[in-house]
Tab-separated table of C-alpha atoms (C1' of nucleotides) in Angstrom:
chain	number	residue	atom	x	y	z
A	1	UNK	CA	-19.739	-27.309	14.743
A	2	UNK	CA	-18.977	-28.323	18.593
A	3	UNK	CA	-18.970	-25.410	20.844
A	4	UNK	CA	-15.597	-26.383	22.594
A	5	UNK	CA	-15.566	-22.833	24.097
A	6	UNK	CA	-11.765	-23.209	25.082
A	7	UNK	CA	-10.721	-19.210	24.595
A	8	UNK	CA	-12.720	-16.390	24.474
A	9	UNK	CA	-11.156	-12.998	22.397
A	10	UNK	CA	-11.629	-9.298	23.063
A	11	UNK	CA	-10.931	-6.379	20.942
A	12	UNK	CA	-7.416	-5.958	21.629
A	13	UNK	CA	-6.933	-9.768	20.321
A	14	UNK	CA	-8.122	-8.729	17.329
A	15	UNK	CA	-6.529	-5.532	17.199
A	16	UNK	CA	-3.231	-7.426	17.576
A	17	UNK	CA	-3.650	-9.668	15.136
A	18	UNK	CA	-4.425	-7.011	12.646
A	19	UNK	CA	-1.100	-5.341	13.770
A	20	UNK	CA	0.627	-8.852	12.750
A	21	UNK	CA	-0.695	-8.992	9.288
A	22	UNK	CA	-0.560	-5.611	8.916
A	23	UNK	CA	3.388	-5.914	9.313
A	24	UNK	CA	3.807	-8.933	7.322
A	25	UNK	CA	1.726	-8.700	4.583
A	26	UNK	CA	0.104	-5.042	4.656
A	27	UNK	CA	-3.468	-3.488	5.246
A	28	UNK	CA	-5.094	-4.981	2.346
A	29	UNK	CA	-4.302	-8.124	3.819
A	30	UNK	CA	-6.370	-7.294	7.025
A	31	UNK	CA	-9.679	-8.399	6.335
A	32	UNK	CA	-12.103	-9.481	8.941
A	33	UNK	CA	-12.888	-12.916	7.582
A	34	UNK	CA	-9.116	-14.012	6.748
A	35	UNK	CA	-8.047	-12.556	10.421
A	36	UNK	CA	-11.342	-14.831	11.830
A	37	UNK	CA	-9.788	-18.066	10.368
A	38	UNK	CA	-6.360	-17.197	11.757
A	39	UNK	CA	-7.851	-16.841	15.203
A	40	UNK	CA	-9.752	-19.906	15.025
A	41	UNK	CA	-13.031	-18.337	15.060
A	42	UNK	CA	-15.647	-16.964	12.656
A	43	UNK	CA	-16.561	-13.306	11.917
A	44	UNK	CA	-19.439	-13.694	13.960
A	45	UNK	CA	-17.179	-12.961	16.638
A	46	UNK	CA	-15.171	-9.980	15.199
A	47	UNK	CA	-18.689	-8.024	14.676
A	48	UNK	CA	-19.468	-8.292	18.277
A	49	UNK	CA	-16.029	-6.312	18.928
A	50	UNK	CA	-16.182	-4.237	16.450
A	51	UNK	CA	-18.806	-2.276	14.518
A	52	UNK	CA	-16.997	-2.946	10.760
A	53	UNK	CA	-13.873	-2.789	9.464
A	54	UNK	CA	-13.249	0.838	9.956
A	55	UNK	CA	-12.832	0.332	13.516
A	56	UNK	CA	-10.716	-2.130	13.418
A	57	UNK	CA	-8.243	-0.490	11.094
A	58	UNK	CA	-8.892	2.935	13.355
A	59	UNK	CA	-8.029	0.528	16.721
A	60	UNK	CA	-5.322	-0.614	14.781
A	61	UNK	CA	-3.826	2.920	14.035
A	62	UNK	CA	-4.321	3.777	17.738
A	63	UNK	CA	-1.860	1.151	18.950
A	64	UNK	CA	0.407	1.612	16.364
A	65	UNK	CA	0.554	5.442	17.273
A	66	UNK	CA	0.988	4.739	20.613
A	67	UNK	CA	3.802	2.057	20.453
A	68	UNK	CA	5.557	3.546	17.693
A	69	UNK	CA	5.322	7.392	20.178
A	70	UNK	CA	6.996	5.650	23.324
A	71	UNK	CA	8.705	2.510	22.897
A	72	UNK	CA	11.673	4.113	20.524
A	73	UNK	CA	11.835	7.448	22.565
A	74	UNK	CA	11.415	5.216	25.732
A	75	UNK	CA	13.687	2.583	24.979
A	76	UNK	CA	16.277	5.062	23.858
A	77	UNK	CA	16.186	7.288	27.262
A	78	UNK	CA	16.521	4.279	29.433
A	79	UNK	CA	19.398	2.775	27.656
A	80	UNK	CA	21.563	5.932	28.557
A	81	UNK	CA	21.898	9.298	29.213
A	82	UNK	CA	24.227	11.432	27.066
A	83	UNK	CA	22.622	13.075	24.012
A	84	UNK	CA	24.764	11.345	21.595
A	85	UNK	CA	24.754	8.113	23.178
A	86	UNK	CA	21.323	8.216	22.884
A	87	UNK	CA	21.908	9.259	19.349
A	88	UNK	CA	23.501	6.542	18.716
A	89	UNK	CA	21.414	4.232	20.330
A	90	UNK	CA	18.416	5.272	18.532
A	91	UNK	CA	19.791	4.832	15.077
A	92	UNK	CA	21.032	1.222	15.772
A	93	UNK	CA	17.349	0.960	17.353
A	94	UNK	CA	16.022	2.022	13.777
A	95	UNK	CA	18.294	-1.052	12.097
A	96	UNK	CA	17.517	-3.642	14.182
A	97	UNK	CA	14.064	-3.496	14.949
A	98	UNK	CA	13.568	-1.791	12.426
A	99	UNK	CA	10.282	-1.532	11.704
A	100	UNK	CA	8.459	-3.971	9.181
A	101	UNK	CA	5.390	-2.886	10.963
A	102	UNK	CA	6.631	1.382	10.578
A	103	UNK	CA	7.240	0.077	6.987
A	104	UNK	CA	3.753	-1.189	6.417
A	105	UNK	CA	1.719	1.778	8.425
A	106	UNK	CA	3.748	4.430	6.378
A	107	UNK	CA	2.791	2.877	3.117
A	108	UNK	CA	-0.937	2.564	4.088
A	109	UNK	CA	-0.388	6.170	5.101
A	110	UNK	CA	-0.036	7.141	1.816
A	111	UNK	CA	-2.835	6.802	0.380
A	112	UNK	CA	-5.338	6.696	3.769
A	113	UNK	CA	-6.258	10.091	5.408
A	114	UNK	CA	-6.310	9.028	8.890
A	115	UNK	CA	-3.630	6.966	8.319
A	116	UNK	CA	-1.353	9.315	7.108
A	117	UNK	CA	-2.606	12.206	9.859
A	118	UNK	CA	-1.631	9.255	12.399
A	119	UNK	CA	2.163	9.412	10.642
A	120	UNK	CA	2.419	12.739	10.906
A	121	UNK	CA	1.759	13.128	14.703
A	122	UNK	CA	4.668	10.243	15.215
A	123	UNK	CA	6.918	12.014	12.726
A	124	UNK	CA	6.454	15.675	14.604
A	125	UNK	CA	6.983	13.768	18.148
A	126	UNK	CA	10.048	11.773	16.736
A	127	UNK	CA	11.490	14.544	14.850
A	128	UNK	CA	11.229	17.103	18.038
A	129	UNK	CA	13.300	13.633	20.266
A	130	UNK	CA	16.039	14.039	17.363
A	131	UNK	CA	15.913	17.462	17.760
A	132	UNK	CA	16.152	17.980	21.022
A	133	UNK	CA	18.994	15.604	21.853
A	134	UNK	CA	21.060	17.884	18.462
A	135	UNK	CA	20.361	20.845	20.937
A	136	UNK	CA	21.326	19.096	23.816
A	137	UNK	CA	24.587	17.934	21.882
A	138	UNK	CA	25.706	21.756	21.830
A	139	UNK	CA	24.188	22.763	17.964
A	140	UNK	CA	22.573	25.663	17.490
A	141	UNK	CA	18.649	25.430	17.515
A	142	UNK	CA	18.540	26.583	13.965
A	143	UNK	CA	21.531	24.127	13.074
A	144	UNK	CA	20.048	21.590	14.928
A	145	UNK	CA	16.169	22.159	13.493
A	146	UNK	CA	18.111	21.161	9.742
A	147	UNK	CA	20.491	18.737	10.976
A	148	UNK	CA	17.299	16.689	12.820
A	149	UNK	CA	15.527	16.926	9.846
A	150	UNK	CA	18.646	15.814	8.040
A	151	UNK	CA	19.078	12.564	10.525
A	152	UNK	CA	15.774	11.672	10.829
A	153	UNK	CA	14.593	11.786	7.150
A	154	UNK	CA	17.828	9.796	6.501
A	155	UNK	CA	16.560	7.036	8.998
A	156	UNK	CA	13.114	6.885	7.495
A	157	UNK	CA	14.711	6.874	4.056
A	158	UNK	CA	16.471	3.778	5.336
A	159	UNK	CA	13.374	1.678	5.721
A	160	UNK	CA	12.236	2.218	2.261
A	161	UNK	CA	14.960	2.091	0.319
A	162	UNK	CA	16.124	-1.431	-1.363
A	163	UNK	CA	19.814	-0.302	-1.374
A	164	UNK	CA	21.869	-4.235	-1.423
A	165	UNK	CA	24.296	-4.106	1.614
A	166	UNK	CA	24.865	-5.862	4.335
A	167	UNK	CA	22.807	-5.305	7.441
A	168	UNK	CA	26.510	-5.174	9.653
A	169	UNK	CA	27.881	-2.093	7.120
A	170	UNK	CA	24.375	0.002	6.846
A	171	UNK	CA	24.398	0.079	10.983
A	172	UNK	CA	27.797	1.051	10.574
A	173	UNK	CA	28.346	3.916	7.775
A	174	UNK	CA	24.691	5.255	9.387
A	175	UNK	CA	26.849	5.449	12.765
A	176	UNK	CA	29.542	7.281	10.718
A	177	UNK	CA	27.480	9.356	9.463
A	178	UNK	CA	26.039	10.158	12.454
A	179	UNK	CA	29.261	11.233	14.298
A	180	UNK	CA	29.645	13.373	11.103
A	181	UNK	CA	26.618	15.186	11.935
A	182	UNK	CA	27.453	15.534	15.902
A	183	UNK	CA	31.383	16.467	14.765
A	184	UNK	CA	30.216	19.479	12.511
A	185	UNK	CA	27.365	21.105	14.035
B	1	UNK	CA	-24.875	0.074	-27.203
B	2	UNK	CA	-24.086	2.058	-30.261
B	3	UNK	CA	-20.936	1.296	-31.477
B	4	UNK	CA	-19.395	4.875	-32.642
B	5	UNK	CA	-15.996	3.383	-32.369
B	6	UNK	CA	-14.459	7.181	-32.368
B	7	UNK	CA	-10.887	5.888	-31.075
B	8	UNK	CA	-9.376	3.007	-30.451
B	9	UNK	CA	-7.176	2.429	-27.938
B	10	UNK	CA	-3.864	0.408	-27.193
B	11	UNK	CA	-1.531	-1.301	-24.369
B	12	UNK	CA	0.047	2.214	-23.508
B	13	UNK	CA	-3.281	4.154	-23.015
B	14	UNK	CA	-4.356	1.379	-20.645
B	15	UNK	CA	-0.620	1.726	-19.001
B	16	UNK	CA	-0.789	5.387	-18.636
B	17	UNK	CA	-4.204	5.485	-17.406
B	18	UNK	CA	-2.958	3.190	-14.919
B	19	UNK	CA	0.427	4.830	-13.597
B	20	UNK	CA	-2.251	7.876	-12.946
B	21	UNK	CA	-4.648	5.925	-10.838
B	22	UNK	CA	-1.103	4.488	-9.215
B	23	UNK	CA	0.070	7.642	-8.282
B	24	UNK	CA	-2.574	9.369	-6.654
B	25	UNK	CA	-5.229	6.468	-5.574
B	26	UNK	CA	-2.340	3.597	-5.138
B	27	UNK	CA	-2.070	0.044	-6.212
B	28	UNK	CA	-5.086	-1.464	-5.073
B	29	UNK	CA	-7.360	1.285	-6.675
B	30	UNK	CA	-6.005	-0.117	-10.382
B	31	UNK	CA	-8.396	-2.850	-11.351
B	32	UNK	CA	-9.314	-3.559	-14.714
B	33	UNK	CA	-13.346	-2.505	-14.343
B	34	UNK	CA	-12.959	0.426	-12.455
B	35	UNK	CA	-10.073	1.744	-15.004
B	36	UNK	CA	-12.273	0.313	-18.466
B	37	UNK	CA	-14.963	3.019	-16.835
B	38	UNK	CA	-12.231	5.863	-16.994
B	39	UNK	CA	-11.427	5.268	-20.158
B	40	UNK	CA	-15.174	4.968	-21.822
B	41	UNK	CA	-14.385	1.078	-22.791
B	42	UNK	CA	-15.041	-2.176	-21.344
B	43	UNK	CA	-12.941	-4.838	-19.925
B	44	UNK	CA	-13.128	-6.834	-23.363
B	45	UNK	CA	-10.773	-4.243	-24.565
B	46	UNK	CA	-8.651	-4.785	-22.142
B	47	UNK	CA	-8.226	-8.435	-22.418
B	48	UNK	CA	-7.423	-8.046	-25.741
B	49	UNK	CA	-4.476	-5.941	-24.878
B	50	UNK	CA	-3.380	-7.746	-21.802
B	51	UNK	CA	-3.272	-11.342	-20.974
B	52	UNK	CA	-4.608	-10.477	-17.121
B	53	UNK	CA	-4.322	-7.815	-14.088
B	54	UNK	CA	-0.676	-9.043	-13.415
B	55	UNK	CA	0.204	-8.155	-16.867
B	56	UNK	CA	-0.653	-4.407	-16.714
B	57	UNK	CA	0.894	-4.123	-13.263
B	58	UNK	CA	4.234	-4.925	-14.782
B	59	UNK	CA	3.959	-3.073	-17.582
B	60	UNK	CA	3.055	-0.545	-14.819
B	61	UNK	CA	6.353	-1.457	-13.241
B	62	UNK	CA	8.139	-1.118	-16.313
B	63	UNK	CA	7.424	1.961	-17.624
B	64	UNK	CA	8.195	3.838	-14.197
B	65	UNK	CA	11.461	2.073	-13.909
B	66	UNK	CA	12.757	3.072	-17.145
B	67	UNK	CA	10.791	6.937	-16.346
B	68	UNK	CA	12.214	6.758	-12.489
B	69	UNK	CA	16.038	6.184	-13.675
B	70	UNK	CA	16.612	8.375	-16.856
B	71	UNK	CA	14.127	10.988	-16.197
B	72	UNK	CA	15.425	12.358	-12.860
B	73	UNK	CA	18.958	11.779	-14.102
B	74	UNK	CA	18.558	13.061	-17.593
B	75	UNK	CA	17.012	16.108	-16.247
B	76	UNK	CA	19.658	16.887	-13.664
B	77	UNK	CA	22.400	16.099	-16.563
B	78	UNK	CA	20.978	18.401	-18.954
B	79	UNK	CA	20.770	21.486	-16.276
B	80	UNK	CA	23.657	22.182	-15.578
B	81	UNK	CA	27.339	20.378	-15.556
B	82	UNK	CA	29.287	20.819	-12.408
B	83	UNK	CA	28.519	18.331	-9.882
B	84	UNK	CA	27.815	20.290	-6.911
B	85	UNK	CA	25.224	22.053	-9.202
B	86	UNK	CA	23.787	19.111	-10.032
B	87	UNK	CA	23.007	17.946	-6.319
B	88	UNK	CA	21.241	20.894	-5.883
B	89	UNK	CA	19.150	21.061	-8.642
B	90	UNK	CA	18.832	17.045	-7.861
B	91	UNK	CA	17.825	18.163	-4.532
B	92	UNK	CA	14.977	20.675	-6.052
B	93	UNK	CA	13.364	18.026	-8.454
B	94	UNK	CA	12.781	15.864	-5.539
B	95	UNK	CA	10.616	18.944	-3.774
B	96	UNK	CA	9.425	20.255	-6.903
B	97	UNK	CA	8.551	17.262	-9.235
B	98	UNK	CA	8.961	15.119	-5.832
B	99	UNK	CA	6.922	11.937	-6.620
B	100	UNK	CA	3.625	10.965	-5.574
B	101	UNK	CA	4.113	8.403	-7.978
B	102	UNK	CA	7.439	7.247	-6.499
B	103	UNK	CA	5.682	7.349	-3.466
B	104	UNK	CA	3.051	4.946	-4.282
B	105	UNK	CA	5.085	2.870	-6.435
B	106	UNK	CA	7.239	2.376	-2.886
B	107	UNK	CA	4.249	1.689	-0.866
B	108	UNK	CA	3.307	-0.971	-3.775
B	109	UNK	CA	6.605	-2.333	-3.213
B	110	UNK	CA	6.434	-2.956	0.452
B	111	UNK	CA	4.739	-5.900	-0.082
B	112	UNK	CA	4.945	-6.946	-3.626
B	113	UNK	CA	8.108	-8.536	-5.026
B	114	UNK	CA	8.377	-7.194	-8.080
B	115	UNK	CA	7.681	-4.033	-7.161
B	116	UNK	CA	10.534	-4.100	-4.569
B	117	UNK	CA	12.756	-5.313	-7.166
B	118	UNK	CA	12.142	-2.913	-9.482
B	119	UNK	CA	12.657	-0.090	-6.709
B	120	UNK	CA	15.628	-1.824	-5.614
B	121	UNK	CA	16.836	-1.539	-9.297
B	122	UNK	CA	15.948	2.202	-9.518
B	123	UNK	CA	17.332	3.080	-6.166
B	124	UNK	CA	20.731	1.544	-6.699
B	125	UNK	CA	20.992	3.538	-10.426
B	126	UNK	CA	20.210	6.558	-8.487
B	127	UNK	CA	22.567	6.371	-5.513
B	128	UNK	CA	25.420	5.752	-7.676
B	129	UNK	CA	24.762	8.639	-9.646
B	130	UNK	CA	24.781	10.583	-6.052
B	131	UNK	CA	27.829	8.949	-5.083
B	132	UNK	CA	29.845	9.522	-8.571
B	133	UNK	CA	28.354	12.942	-8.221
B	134	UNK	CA	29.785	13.736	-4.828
B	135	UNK	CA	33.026	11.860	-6.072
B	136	UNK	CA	33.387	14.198	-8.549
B	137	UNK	CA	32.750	17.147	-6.191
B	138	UNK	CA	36.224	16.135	-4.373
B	139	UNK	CA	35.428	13.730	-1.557
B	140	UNK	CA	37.391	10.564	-1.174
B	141	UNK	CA	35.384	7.140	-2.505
B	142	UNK	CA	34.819	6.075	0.970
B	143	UNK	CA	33.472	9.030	2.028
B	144	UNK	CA	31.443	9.772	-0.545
B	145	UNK	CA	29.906	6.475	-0.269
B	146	UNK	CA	28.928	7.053	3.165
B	147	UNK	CA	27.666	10.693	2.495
B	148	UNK	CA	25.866	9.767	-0.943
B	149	UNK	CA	23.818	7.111	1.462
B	150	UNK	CA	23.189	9.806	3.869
B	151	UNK	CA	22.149	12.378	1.010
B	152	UNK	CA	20.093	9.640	-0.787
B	153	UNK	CA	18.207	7.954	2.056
B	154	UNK	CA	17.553	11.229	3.505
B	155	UNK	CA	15.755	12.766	-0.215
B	156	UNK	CA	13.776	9.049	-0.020
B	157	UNK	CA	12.548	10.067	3.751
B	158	UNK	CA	11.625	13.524	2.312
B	159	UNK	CA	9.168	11.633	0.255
B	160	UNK	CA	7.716	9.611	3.158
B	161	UNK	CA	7.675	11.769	6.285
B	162	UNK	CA	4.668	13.676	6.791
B	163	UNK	CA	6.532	16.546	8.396
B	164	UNK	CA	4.279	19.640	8.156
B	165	UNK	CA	6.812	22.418	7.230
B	166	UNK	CA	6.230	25.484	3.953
B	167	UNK	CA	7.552	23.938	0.949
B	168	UNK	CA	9.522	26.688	0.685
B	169	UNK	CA	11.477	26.142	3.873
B	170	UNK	CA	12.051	22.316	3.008
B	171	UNK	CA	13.684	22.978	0.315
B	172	UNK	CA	15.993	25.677	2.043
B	173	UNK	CA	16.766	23.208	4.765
B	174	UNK	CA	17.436	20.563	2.432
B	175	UNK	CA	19.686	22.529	-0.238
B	176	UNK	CA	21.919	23.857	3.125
B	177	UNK	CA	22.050	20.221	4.743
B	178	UNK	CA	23.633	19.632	1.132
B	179	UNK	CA	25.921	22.096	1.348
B	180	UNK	CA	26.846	20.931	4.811
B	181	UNK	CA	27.026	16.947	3.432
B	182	UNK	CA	29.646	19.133	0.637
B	183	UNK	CA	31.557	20.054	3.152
B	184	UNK	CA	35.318	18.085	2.238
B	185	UNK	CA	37.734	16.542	4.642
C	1	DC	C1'	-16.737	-6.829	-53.042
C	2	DT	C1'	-15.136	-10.385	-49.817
C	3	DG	C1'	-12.421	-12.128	-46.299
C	4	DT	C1'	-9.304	-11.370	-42.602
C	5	DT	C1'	-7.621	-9.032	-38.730
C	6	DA	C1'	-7.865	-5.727	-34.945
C	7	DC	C1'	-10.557	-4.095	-31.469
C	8	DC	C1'	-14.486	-3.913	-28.546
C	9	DA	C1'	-19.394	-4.970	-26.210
C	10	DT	C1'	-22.156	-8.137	-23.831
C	11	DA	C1'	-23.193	-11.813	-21.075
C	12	DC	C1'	-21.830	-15.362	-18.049
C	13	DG	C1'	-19.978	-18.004	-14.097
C	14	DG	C1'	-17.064	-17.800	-10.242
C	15	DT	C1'	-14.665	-16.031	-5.863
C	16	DA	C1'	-13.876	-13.129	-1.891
C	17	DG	C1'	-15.194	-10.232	1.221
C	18	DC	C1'	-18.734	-7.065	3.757
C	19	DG	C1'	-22.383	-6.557	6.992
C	20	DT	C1'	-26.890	-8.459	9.118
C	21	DA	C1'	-30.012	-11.562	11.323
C	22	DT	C1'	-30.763	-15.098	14.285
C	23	DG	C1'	-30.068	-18.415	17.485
C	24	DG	C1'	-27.060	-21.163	20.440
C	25	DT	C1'	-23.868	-21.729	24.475
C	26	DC	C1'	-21.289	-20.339	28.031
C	27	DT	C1'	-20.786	-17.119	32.265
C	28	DT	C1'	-22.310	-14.119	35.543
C	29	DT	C1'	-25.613	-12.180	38.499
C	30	DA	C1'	-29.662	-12.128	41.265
D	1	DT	C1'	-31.449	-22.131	39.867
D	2	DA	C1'	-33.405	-18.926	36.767
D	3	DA	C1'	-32.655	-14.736	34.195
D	4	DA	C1'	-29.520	-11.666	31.929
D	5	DG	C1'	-25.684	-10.701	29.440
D	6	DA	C1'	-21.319	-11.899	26.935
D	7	DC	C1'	-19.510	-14.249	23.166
D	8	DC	C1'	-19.706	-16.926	19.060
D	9	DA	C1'	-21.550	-20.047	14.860
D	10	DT	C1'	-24.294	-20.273	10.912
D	11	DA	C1'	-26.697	-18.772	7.153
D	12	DC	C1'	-28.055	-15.186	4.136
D	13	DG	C1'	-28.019	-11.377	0.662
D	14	DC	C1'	-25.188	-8.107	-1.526
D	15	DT	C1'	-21.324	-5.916	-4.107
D	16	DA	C1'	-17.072	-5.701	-6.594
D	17	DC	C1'	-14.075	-7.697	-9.219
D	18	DC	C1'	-11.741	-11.496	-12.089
D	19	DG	C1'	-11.386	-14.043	-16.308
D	20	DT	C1'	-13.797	-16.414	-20.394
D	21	DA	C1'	-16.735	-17.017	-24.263
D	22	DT	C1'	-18.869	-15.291	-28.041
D	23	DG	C1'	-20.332	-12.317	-31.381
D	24	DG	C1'	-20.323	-7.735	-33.572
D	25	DT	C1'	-18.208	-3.800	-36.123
D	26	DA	C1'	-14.545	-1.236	-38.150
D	27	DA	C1'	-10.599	-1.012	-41.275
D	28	DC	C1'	-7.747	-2.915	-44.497
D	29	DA	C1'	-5.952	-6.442	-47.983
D	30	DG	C1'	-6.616	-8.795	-51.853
DNA sequence: CTGTTACCATACGGTAGCGTATGGTCTTTA
DNA sequence: TAAAGACCATACGCTACCGTATGGTAACAG
């Protein structure tokens, strides 16, 4: 083969290519010598980066954790202020971008250790957000400990169920709900 | 080998040994060697029985779909008779009996087809039974559509969230978020 | 008792992916 | 400009699994 030498990669190239298939077609999908012929190289390169697979997958987790930690709870709290517009925010966050990617970690979660300990730290952080902004809204602590878990369950539960509707009436009866939750402490 | 031919076995032994390895090692852990091992046979028994992998995997898919909508539903049916009884004990077979099948059957479907169609089947049977359910409890149709997707989605995330919390409590917090989601007007 | 059918073992060829070894080519540093 | 290091290609052996082909043994029919 000719050397053309146009682009070198590093790890995080790889690492966010894995993240891409993992999304789109799950972690059994994210193999070293598939990923290598998407990237336009051969796995000669990937074992330089990495020392197997295993590190991939745990670099892979890593980001994941990371993104999934800050960019909702970050992206919420800069598009406003008020606990229940940020409430609201966050649930039509869950819709829209709604996570292909959460979809696909979660599932590899269940049946992968680290996996599913990497889950359960983004859960705890998530749930205490939902939490927290309940409180703020003027609920109880107790009330708003069951009520969080209520809401947040209820989003996750969105992702993985098949349930027909149209994208435009799921935002909208989740909103509903919502101000059902914030009406009633 | 000596051929003591002490039992023979059929399609539904290979089936059930396979929902088993489903549930608690996932998909990708039933394979047609690995499985011939657990049962004491080799893979010429099993393609006799089956025509390939695919074919077991939907006979996989069908016997939990027929299981996944008239067990849970049966069950709830048969113990007791007034509605709001029957979302709480619906509420406690999710905890008790609360699915690591389900749960792997829903990872499977994340990226298989079938799978998702077969979930999307099951999950629509299910949320209308919630919905007649809380329709019969007293709420107006709209609003118990809206509350039966709350209640549902929220039992599904149950299943998925990795929420480190007593049993016990989880199912307290879950059977007074009902009561709350019972709550008419 | 003989043939047929149901069920299974064994052996085979084939693919896909893992990880290693080795050497080549760029880039950087001295 | 020569040496060192970063990055990658190629080739290899290995394992796990798929699906097929073929023949053997049990049970049952006639």
């Amino acid at each position: 083969m000719v050397p053309l030498m146009t682009e070198r990669l590093s790890a995080a190239t790889w690492t966010e290519m894995a993240l891409r298939v993992l999304a789109d077609r799950g972690i059994e999908a994210v193999r070293v010598e598939p990923l290598a012929r998407l990237l336009g190289v051969t796995k000669g390169s990937f074992y330089w980066h990495f020392a197997d697979r295993r590190e991939l997958l745990d670099s892979v987790l890593l980001g994941w954790e990371q993104a999934a930690t800050f960019d909702v709870i970050d992206a919420v709290e800069l598009a406003c202020d008020e606990p229940d517009d940020r409430l609201r925010e966050l649930t039509r966050l869950v819709f829209r971008h709604g996570g292909p990617l959460d979809r696909a970690v979660r599932a590899w979660a269940s049946h992968d250790e680290s996996a599913a300990n990497a889950v359960a730290r983004v859960d705890s952080r998530r749930y205490a957000f939902v939490r927290a902004l309940l409180e703020a809204h003027g609920l109880t602590p107790p009330t708003a400990a069951m009520r969080a878990r209520l809401l947040y369950t209820s989003l996750i539960g969105e992702q993985h169920t098949s349930l027909k509707l149209a994208r435009k009436h799921r935002v909208e009866w989740a909103l509903r709900n919502l101000e059902f939750l914030l009406d009633r402490g």
